[in-house]
PDB file of C-alpha atoms in Angstrom:
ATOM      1  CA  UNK A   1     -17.777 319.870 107.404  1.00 41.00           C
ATOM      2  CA  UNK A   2     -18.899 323.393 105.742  1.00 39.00           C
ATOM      3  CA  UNK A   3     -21.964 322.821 103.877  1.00 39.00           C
ATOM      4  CA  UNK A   4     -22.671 325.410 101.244  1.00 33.00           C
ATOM      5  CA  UNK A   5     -26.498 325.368 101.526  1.00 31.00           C
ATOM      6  CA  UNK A   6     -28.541 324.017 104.081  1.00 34.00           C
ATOM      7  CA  UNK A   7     -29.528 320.151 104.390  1.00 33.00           C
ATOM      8  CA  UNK A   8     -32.928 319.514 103.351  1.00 30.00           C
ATOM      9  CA  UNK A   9     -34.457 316.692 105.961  1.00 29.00           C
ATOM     10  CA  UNK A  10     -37.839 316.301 104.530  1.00 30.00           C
ATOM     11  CA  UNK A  11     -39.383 312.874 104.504  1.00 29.00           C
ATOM     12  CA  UNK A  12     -42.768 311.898 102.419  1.00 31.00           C
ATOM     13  CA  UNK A  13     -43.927 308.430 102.293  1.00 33.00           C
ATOM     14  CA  UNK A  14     -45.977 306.472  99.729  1.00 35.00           C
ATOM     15  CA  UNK A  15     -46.088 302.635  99.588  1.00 34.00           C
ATOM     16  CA  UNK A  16     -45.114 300.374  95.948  1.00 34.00           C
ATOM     17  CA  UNK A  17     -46.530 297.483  94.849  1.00 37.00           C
ATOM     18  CA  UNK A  18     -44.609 295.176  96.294  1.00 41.00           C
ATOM     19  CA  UNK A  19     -45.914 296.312 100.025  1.00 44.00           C
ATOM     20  CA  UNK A  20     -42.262 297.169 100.650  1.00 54.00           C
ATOM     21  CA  UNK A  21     -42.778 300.659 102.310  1.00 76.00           C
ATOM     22  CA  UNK A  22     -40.600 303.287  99.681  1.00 87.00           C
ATOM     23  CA  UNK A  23     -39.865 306.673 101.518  1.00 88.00           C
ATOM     24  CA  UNK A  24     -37.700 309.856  99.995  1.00 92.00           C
ATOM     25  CA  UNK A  25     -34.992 311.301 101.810  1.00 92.00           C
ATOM     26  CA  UNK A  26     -32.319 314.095 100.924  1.00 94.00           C
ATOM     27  CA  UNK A  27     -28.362 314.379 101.793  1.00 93.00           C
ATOM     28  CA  UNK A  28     -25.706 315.816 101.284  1.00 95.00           C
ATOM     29  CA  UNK A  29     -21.815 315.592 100.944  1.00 94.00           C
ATOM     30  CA  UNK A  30     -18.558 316.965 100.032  1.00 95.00           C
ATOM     31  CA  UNK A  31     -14.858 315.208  99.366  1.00 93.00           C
ATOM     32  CA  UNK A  32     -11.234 316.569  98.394  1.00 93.00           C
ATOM     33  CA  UNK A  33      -8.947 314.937  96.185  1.00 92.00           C
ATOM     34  CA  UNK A  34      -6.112 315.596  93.533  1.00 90.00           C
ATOM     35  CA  UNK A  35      -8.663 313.623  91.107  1.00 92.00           C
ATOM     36  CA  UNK A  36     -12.354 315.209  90.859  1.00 91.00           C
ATOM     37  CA  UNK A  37     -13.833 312.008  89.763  1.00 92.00           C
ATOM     38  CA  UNK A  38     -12.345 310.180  93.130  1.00 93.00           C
ATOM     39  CA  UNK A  39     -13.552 313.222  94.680  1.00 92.00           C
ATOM     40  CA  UNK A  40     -17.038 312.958  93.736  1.00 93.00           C
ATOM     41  CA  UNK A  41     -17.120 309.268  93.900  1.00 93.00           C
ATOM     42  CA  UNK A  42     -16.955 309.984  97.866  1.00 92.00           C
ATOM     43  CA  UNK A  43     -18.747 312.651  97.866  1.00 93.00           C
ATOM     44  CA  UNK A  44     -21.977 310.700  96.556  1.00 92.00           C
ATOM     45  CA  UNK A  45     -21.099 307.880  99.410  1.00 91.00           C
ATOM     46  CA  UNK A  46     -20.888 310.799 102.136  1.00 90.00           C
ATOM     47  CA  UNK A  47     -24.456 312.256 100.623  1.00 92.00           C
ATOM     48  CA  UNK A  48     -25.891 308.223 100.784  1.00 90.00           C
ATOM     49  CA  UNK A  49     -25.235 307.778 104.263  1.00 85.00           C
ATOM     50  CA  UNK A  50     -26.134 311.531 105.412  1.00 89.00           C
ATOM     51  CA  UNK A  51     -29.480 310.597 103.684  1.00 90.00           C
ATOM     52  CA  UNK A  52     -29.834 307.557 105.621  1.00 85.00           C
ATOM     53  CA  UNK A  53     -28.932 309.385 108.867  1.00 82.00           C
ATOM     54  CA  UNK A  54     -31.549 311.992 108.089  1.00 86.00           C
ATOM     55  CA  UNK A  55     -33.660 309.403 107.650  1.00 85.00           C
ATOM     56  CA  UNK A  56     -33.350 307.468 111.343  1.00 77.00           C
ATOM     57  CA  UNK A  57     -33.475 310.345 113.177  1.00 73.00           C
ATOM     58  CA  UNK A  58     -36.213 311.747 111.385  1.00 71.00           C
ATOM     59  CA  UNK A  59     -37.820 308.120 112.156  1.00 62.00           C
ATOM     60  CA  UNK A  60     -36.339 307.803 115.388  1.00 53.00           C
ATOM     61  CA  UNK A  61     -35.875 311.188 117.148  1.00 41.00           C
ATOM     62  CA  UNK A  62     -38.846 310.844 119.543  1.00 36.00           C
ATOM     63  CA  UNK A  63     -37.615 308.436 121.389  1.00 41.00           C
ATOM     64  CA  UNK A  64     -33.852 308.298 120.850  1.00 42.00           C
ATOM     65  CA  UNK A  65     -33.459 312.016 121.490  1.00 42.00           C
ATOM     66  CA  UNK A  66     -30.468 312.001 120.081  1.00 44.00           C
ATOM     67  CA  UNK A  67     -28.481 314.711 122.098  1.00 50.00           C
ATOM     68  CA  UNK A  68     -25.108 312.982 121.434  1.00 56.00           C
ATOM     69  CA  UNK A  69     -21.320 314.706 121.370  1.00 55.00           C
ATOM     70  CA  UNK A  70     -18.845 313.468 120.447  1.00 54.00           C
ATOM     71  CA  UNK A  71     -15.439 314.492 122.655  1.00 57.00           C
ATOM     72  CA  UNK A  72     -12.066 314.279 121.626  1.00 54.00           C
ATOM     73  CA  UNK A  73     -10.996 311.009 122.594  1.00 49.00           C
ATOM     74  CA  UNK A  74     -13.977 309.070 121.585  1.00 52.00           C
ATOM     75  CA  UNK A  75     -16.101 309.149 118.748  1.00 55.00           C
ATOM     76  CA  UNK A  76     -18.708 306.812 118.937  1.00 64.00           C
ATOM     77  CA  UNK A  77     -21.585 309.260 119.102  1.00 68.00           C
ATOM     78  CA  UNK A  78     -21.858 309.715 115.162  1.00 68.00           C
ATOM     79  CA  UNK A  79     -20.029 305.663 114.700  1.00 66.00           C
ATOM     80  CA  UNK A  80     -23.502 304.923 116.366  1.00 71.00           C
ATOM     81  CA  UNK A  81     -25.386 307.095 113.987  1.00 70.00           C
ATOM     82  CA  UNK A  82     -23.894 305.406 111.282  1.00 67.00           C
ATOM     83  CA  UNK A  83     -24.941 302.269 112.811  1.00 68.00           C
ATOM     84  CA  UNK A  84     -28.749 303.127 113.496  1.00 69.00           C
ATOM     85  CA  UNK A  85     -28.727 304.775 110.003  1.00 67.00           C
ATOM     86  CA  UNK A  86     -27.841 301.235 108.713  1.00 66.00           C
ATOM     87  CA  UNK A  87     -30.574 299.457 110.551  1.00 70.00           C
ATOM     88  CA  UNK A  88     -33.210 301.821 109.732  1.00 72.00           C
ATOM     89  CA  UNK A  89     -33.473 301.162 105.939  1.00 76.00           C
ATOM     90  CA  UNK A  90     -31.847 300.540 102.550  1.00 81.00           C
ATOM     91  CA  UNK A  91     -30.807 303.103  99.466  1.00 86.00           C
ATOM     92  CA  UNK A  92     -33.201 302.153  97.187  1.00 88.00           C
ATOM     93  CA  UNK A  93     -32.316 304.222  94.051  1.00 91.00           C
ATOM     94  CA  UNK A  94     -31.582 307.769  93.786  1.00 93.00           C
ATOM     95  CA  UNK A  95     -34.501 309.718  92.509  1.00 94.00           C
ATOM     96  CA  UNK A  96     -31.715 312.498  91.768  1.00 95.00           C
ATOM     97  CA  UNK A  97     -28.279 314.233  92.053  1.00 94.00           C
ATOM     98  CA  UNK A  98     -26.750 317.660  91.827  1.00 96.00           C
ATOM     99  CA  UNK A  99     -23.181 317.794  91.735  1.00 95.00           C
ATOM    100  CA  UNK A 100     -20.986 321.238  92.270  1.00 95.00           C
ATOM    101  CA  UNK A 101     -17.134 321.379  92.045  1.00 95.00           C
ATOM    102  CA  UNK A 102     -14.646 324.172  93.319  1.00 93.00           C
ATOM    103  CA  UNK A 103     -11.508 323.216  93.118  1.00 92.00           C
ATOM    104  CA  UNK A 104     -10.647 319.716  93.897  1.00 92.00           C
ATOM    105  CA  UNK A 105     -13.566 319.011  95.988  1.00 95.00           C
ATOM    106  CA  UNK A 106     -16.733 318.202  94.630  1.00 95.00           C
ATOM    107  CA  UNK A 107     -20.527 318.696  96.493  1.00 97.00           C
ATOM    108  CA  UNK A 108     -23.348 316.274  96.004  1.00 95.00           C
ATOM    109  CA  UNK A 109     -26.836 316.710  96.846  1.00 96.00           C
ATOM    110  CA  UNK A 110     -29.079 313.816  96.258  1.00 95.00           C
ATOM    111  CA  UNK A 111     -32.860 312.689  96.630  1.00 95.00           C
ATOM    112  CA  UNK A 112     -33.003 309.050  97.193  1.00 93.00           C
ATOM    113  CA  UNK A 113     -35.547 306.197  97.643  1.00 93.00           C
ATOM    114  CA  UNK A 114     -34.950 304.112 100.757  1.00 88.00           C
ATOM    115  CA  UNK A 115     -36.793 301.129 101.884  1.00 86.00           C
ATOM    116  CA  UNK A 116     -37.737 301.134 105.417  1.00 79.00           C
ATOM    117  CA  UNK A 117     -36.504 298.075 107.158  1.00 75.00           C
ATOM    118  CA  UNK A 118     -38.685 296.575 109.378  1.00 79.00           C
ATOM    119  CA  UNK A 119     -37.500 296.992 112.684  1.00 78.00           C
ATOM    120  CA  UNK A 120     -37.069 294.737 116.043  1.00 85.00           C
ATOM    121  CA  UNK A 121     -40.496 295.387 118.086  1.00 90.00           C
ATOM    122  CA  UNK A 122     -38.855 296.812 121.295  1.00 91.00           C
ATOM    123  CA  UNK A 123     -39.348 300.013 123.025  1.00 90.00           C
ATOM    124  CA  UNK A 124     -37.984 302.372 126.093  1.00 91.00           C
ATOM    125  CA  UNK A 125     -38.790 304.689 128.375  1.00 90.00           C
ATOM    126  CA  UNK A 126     -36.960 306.419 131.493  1.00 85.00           C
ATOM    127  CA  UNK A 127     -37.145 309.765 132.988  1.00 86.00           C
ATOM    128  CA  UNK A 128     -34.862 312.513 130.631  1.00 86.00           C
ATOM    129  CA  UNK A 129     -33.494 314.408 134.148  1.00 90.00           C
ATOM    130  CA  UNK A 130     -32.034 313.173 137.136  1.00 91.00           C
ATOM    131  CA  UNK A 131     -30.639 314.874 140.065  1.00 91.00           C
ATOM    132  CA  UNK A 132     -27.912 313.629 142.599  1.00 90.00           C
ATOM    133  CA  UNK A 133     -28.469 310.245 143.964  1.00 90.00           C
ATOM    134  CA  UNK A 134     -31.574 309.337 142.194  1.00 90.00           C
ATOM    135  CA  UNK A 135     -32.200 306.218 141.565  1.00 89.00           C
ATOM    136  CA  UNK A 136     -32.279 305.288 138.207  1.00 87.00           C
ATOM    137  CA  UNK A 137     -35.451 303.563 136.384  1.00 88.00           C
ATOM    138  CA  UNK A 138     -35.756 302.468 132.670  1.00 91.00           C
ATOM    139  CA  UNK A 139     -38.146 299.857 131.588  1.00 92.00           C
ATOM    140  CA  UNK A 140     -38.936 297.875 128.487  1.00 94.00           C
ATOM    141  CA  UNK A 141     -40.905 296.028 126.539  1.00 93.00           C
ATOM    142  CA  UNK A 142     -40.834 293.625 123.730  1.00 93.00           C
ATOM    143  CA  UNK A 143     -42.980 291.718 121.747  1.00 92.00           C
ATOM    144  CA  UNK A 144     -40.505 288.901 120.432  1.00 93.00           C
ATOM    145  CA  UNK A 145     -37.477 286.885 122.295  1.00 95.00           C
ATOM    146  CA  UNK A 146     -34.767 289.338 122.273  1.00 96.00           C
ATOM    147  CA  UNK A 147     -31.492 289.910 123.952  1.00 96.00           C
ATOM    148  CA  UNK A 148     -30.986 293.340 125.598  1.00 96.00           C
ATOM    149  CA  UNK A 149     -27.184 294.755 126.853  1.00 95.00           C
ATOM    150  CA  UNK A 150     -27.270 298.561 128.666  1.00 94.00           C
ATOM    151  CA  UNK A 151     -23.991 300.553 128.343  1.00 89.00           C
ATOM    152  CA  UNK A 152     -23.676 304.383 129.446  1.00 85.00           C
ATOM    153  CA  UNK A 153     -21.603 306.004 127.076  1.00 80.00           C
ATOM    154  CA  UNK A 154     -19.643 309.030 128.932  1.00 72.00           C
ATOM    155  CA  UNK A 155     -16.846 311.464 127.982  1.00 68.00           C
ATOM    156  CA  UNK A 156     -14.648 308.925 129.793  1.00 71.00           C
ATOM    157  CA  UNK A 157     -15.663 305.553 127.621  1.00 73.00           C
ATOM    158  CA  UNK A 158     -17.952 302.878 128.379  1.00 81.00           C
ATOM    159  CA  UNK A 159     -19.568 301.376 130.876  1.00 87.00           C
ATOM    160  CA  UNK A 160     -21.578 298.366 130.725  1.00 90.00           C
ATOM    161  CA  UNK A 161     -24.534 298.409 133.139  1.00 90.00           C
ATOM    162  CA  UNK A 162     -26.425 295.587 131.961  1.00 92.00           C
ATOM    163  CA  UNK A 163     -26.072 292.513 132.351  1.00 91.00           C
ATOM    164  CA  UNK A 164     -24.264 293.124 135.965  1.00 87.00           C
ATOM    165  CA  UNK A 165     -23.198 291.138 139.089  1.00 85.00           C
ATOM    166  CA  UNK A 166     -26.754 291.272 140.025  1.00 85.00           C
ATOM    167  CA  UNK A 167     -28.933 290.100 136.753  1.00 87.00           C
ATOM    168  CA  UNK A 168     -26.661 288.313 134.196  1.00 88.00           C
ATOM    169  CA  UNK A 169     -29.519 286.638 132.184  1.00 91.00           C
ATOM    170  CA  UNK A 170     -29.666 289.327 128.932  1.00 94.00           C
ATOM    171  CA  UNK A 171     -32.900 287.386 127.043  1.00 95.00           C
ATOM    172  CA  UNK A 172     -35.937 289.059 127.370  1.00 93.00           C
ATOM    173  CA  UNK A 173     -39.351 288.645 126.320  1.00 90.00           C
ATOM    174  CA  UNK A 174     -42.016 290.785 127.554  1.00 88.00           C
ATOM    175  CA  UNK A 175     -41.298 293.581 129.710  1.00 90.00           C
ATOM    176  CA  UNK A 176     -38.177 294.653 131.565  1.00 91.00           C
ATOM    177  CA  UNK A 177     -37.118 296.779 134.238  1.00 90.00           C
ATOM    178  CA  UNK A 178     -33.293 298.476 135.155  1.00 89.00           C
ATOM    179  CA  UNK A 179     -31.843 297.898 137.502  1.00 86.00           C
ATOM    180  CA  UNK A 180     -34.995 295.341 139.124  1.00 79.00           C
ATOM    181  CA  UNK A 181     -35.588 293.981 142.428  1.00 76.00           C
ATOM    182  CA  UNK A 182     -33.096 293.669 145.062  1.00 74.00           C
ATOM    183  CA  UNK A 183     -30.759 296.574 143.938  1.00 78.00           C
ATOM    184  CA  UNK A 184     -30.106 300.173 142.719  1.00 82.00           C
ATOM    185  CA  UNK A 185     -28.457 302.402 140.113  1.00 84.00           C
ATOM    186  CA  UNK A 186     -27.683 306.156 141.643  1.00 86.00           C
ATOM    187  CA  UNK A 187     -27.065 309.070 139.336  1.00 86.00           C
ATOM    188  CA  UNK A 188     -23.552 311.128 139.896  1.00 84.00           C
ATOM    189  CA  UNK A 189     -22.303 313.980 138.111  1.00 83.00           C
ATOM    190  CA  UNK A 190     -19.147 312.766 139.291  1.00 79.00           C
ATOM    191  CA  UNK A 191     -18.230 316.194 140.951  1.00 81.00           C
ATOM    192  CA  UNK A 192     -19.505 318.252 137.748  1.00 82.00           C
ATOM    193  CA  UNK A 193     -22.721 320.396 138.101  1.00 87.00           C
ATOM    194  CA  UNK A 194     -24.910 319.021 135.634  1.00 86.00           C
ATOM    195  CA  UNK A 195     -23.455 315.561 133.387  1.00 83.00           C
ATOM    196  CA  UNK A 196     -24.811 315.089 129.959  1.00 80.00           C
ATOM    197  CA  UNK A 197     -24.677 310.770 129.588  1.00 80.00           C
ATOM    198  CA  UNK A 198     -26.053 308.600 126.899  1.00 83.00           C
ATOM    199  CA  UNK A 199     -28.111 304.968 127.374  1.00 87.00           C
ATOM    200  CA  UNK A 200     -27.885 303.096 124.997  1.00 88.00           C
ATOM    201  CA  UNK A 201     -29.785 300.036 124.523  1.00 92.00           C
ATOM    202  CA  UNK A 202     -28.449 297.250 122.020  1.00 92.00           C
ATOM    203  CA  UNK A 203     -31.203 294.544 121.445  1.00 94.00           C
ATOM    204  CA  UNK A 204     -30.262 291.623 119.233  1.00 93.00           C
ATOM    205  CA  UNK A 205     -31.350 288.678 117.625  1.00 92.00           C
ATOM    206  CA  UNK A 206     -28.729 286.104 119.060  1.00 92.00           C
ATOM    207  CA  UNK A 207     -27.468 286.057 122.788  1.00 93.00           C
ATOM    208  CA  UNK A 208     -24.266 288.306 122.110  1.00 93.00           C
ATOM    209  CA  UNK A 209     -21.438 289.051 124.997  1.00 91.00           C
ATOM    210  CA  UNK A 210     -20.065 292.329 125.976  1.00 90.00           C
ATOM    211  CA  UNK A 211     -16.674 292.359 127.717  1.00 88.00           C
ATOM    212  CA  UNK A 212     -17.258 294.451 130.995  1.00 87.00           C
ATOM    213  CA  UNK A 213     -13.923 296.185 130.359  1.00 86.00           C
ATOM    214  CA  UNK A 214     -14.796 296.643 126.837  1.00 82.00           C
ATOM    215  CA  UNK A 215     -13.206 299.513 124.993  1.00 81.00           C
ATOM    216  CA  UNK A 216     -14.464 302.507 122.687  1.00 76.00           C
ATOM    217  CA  UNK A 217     -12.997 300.861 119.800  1.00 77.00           C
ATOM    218  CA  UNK A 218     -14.009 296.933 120.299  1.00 84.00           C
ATOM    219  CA  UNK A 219     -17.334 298.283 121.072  1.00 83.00           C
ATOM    220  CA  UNK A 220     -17.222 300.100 117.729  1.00 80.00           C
ATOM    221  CA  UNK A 221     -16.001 296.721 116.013  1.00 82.00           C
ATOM    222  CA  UNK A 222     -18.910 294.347 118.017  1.00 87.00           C
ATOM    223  CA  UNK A 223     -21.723 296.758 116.751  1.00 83.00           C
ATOM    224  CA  UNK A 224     -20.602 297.100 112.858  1.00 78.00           C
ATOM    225  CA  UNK A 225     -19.905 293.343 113.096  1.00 83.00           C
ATOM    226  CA  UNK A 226     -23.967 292.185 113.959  1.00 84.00           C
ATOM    227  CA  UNK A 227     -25.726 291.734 111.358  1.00 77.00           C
ATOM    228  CA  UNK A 228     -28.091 294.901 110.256  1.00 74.00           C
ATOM    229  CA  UNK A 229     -31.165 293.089 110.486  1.00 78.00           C
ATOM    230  CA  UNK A 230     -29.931 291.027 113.665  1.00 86.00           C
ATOM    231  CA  UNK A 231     -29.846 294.920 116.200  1.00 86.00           C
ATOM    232  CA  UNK A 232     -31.603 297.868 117.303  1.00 88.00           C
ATOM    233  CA  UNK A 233     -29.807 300.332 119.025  1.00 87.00           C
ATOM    234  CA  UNK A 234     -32.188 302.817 121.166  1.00 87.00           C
ATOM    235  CA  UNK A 235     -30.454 305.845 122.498  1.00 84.00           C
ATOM    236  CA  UNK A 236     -31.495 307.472 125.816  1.00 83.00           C
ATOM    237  CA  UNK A 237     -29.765 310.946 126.340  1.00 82.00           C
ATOM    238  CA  UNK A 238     -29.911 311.618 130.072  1.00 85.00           C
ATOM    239  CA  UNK A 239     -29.189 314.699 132.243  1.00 87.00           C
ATOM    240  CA  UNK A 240     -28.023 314.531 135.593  1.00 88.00           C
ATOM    241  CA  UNK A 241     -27.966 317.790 137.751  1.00 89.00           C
ATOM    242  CA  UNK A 242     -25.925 318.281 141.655  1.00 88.00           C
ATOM    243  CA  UNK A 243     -28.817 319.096 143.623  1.00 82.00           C
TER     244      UNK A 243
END
């Protein structure tokens, strides 16, 4: 999309009466159609959600390091976005608008309130580079019950890596390592010099399950259909390099 003046991702934070922690966010968005009004209508929807996606990875960036492409056949880098932007608050109000038209397509900008949601207590951490037949390591913790599934999102599709052959119990409840006793996870570039692939982590609420042959597009559907406040979605962008 051609933006005609640079996104403004700037974040303050204050807290209301009501304890409910308020903070301001800024998007952006643009829409064509043969009736300006319909235009703008979706232009203001595209400028919500870019605020809300400004605002998780603003929130979120240090340890989702979101480093995410989408390729041709599959999309669900920014689907996932959309996603974590949905868990990570609520549109308040909208402090304020601006609203250019050229044409039949119509620009917002708008400064909005969101509501930070309060968010599953569950955290990551793996090494960021790999070479050629490392083993892999990722280990986390939680403070609550929940249950955690592992995919590795590639330009190919998606795998699921967790729960396997060798650990099918996905409930967790303190800490966590991947890929645990008795077995090992190897990194491959599969031929390539250096892959880019994304971890993700989905912890939920209620025991959930993930086909094994699971597609781009039913994963897409299984996400959108948990409820927001039910998921957190943790992104791990890896590198692995031929050695």
């Amino acid at each position: 999309m051609n933006r005609f003046i640079q996104s403004l991702i700037l974040i303050t934070s204050f807290t209301t009466s009501s304890v409910s922690a308020i903070e301001i966010s800024y998007g952006m968005g643009e829409a064509t159609h043969k009736s300006r009004l319909h235009a703008c209508t979706l232009a203001e929807n595209n400028a919500l959600k870019d605020a809300l996606i400004n605002f998780s990875q603003k929130q979120f960036t240090a340890t989702s390091q979101r480093v995410c492409n989408d390729s041709k056949d599959n999309t669900y880098c920014d689907f996932i976005k959309e996603i974590d932007a949905s868990t990570a608050g609520t549109i308040h109000s909208v402090v304020d608008r601006v609203r250019r038209t050229k044409g039949n397509t119509c620009f917002i900008e708008v400064k909005v309130e969101i509501e930070k949601a309060r968010q599953l207590p569950v955290s990551v951490d793996s090494k960021r580079i790999y070479y050629e037949r490392d083993p892999l390591n990722v280990e986390v913790s939680t403070d609550i019950p929940v249950y955690l599934h592992i995919l590795n999102l590639h330009e190919k599709g998606v795998d699921l890596i967790f729960p396997n052959k060798y650990d099918d119990e996905t409930l967790i409840d303190d800490r966590f390592e991947f890929p645990g006793d008795g077995f090992e996870v190897l990194a491959t570039t599969n031929g390539l010099k250096e892959s880019k692939e994304t971890l993700l982590f989905v912890f939920t609420k209620r025991r959930q399950y993930i086909d094994p042959e699971i597609s781009p597009d039913q994963f897409k559907q299984l996400l959108e259909s948990i409820p927001v406040n039910e998921k957190r979605l943790i992104q791990h962008n890896i590198v692995i390099r031929s050695r």
